Short mmCIF file of C-alpha atoms in Angstrom, two decimals:
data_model
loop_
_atom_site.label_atom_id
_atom_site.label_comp_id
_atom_site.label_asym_id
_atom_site.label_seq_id
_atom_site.Cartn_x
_atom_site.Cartn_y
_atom_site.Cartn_z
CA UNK Z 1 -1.61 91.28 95.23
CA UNK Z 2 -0.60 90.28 98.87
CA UNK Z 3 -1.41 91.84 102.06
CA UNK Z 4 0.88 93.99 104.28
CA UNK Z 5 2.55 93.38 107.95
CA UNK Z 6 1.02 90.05 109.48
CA UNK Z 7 0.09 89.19 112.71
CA UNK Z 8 0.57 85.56 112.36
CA UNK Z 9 -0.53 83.51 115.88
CA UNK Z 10 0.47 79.99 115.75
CA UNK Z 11 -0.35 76.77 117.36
CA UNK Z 12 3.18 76.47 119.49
CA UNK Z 13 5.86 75.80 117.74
CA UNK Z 14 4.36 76.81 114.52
CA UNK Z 15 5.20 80.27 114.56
CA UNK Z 16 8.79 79.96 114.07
CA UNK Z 17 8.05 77.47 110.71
CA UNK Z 18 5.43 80.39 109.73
CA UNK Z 19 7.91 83.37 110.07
CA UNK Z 20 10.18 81.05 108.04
CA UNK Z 21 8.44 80.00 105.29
CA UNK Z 22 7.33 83.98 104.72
CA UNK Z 23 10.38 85.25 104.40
CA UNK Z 24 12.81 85.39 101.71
CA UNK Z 25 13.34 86.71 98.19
CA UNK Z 26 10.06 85.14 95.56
CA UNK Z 27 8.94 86.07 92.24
CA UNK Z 28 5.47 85.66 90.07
CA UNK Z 29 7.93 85.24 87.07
CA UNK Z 30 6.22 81.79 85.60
CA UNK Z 31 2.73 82.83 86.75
CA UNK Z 32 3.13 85.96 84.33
CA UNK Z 33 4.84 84.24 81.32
CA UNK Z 34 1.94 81.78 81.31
CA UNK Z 35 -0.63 83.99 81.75
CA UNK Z 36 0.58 87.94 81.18
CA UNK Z 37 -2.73 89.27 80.10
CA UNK Z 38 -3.76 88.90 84.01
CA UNK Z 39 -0.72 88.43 85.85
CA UNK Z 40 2.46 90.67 86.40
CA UNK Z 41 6.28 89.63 87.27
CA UNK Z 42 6.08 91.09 90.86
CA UNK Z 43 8.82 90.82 93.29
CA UNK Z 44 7.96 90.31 97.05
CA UNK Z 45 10.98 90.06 99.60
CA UNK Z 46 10.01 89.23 103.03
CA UNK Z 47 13.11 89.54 106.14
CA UNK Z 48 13.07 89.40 110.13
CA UNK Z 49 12.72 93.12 111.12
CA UNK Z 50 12.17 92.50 114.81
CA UNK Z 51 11.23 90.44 118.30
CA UNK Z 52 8.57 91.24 120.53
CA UNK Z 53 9.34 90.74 124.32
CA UNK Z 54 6.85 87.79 124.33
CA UNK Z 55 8.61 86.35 121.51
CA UNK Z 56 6.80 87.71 118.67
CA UNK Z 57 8.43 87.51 115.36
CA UNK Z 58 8.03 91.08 113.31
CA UNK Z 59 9.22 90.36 109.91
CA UNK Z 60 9.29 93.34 106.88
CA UNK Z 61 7.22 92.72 103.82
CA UNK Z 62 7.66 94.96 99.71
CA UNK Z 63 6.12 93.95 96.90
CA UNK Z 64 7.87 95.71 93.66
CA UNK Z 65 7.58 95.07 90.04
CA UNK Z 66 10.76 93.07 89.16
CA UNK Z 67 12.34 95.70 86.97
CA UNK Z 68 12.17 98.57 89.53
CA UNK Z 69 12.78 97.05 92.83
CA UNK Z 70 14.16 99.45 94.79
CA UNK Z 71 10.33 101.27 93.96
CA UNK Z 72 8.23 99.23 96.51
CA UNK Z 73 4.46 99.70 95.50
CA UNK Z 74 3.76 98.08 99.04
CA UNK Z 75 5.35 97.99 102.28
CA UNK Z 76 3.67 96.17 105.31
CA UNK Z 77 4.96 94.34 109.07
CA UNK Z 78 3.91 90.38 109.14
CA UNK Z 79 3.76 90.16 113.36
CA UNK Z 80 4.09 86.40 114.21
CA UNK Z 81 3.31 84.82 117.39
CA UNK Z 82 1.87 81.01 118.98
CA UNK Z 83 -1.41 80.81 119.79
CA UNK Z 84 -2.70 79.18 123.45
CA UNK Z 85 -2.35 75.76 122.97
CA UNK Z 86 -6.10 75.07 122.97
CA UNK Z 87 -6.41 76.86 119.82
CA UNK Z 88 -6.15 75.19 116.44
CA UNK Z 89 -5.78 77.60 113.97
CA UNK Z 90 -3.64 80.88 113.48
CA UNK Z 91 -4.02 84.34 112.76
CA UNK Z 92 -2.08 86.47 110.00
CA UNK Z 93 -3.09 90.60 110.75
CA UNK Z 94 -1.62 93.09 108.24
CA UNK Z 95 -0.70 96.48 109.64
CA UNK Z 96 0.66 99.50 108.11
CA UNK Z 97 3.85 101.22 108.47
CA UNK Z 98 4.81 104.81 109.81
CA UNK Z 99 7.03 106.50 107.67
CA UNK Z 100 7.01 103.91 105.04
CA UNK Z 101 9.59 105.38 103.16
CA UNK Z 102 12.30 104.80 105.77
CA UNK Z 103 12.00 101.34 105.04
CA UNK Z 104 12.17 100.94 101.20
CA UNK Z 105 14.21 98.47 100.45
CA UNK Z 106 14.63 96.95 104.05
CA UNK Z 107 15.62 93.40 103.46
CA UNK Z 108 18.16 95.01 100.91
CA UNK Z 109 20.53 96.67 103.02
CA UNK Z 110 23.09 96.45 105.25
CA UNK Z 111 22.09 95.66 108.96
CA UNK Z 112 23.48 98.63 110.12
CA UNK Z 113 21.74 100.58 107.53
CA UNK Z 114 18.13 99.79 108.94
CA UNK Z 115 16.32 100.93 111.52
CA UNK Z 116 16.91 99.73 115.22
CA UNK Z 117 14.61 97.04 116.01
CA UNK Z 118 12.93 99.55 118.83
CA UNK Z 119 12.27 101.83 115.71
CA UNK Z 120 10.46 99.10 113.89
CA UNK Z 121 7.99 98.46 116.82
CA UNK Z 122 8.11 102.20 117.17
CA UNK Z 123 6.58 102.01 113.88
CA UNK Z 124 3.83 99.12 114.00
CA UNK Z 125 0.68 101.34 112.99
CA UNK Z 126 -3.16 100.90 112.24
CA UNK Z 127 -4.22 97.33 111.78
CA UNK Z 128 -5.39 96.42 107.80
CA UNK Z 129 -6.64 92.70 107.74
CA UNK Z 130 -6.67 89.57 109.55
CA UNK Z 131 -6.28 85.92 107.51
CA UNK Z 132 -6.97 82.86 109.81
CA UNK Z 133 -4.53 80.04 109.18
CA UNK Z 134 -4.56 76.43 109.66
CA UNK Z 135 -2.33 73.46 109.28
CA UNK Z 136 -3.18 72.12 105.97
CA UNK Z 137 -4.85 68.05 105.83
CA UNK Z 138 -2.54 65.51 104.89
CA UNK Z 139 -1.88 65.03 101.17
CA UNK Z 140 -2.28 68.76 100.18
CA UNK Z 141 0.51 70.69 99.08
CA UNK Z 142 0.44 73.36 101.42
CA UNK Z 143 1.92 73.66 104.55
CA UNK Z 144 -0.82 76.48 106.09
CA UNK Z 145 -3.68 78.04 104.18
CA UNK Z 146 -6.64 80.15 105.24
CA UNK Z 147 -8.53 83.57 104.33
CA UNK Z 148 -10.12 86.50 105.88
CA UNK Z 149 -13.41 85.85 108.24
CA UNK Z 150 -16.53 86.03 106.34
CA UNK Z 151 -17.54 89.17 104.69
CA UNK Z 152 -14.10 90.21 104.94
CA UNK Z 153 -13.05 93.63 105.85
CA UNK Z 154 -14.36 97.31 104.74
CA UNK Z 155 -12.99 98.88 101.32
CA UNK Z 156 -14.34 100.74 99.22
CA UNK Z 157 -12.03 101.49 96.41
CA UNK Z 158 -13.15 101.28 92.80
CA UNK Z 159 -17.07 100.45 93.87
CA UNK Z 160 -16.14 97.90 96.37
CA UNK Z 161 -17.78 97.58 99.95
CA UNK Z 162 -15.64 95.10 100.99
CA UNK Z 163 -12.35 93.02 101.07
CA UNK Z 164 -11.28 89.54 100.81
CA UNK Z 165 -7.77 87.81 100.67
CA UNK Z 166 -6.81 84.23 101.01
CA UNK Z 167 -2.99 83.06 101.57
CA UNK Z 168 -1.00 79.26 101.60
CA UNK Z 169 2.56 78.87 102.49
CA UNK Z 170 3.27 75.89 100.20
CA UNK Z 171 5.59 72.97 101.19
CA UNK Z 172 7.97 73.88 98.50
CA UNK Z 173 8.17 77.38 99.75
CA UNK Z 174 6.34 79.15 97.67
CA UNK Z 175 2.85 81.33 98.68
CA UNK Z 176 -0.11 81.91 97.12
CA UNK Z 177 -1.88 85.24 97.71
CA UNK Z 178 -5.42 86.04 96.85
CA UNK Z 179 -6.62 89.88 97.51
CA UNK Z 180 -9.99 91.11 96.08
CA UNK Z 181 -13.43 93.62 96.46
CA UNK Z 182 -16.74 92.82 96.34
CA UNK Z 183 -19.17 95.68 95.78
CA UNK Z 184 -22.52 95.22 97.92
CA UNK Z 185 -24.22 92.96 95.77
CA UNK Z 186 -21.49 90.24 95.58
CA UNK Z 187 -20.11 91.64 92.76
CA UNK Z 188 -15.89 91.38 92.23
CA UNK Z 189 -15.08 94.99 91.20
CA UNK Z 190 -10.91 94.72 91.80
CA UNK Z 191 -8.63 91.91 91.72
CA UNK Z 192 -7.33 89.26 90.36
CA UNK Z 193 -10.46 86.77 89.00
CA UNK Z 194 -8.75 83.83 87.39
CA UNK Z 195 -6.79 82.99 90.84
CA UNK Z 196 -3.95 83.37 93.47
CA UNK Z 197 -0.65 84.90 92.13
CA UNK Z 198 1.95 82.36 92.10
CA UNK Z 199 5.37 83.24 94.21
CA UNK Z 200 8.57 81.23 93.75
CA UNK Z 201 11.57 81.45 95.33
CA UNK Z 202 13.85 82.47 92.49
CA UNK Z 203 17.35 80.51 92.23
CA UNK Z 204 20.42 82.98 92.48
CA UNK Z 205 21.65 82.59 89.06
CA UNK Z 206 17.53 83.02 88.01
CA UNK Z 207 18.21 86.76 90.35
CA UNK Z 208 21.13 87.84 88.75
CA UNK Z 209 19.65 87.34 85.31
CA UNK Z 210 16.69 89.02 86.15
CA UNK Z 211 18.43 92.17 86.90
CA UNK Z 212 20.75 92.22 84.67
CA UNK Z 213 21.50 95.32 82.60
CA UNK Z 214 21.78 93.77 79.99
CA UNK Z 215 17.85 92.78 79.84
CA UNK Z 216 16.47 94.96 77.41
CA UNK Z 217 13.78 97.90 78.84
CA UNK Z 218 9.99 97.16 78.82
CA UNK Z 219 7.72 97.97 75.60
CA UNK Z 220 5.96 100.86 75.53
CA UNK Z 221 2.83 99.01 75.66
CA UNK Z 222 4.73 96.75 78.92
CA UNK Z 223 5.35 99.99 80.71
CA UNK Z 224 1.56 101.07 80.50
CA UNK Z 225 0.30 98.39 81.73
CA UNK Z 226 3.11 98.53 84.69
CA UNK Z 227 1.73 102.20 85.56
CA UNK Z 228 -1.33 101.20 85.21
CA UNK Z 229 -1.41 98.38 87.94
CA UNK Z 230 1.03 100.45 90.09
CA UNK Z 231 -1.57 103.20 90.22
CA UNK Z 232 -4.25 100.94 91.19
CA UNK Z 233 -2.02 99.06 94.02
CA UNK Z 234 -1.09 102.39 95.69
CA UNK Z 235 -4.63 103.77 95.56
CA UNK Z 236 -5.98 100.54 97.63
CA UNK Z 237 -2.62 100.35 99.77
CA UNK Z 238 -3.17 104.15 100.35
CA UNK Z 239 -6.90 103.92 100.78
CA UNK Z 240 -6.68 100.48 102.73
CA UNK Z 241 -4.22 102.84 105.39
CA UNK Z 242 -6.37 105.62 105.41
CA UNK Z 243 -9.80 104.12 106.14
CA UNK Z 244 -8.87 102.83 109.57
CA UNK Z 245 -7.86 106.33 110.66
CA UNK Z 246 -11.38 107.54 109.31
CA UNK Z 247 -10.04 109.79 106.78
CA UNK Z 248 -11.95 109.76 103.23
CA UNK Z 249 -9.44 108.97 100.40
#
């Protein structure tokens, strides 16, 4: 599962490639068909929400499963800005979002059916994680890879003590995302174990298919396992938002 809004600072110049290569429309859609015991179709759409007065790219970030996208299970701000020249790596912060619900959907609508760009700073809350990024060496696929400093951050959802998450923005577009808990001896208690999912910019006519109404509804056994993983995203988005504020979920 990915992380919410990201503060992304960039060696100059590499903040506008960043804010790029985040956004857009991707799906785990091969990930899942190769591997569905561990791995869910999950839709994550990515859009320019705002600019900073220093420059700073705010982009909009939803993650929904692909047959009910207009249900985001999470909603985050990616905040993208260069770094001081002397610095040679990057930093991706995820924050939360007041009044999430105002901005289901987001990269969906209409321009002049979102809110104002003032709104959307307006709306830039508690901080969640921080991934450091850095170019990646010649010869590697990716473009930018990097993960959380070490021992992560504090979580404590389903026995866990603490979080991890690891990202790459690929040179083919896609981006890898890596998010799990550790309780205090080590020990992975959430997440995915086998990996990173997998998300691919999905060609239009690949879209339009996808959504179709003509695509037959879930099995019964599809759509328990769906509620299943929705529950457990929301409780660690929910819990995730509500730890920095110091309230016990």
């Amino acid at each position: 599962m990915a992380q919410g809004p990201i503060r992304i600072q960039t060696q100059t110049g590499g903040s506008e490639l960043e804010a790029q290569s985040l956004t857009g429309e991707k799906f785990s859609k091969e990930q899942a068909s190769r591997d569905p015991d561990n791995y869910f179709n999950i839709r994550m759409l990515t859009c320019p929400a705002a600019e900073m007065v220093d420059g700073s790219k705010v982009l909009y970030f939803e993650q929904a499963f692909w047959r009910t996208p207009q249900k985001p299970f999470r909603q985050r701000f990616y905040m993208v800005k260069p770094c001081p020249k002397e610095l040679k790596c990057d930093v991706e912060g995820s924050y939360a979002i007041r009044d999430a619900d105002e901005y289901k959907n987001f990269c969906d609508r209409s321009k002049d059916q979102r809110p104002l760009p003032e709104e959307v700073i307006g709306d830039i809350a508690e901080h969640l994680t921080t991934i450091h990024l850095k170019r990646c060496d010649r010869g590697k696929r990716c473009l930018y890879e990097g993960s959380t400093p070490p021992g992560g951050f504090p979580n404590s959802w389903n026995g866990a003590n603490y979080c991890t998450s690891e990202l790459a923005i690929l040179k083919n577009n896609e981006t890898h995302t890596w998010d799990r808990g550790y309780d205090d001896g080590g020990n992975q208690v959430w997440g995915v174990k086998e990996g990173p999912y997998e998300f691919k910019p999905a060609p239009a006519s690949s879209v339009s298919e996808l959504f179709s109404p003509s695509k037959p509804p879930p099995s019964p056994v599809d759509g328990e396992k769906n509620r299943r993983f929705i529950c457990s995203a929301r409780v660690i988005a929910c819990y995730m938002y509500n730890q920095s504020r110091h309230v016990k979920y």
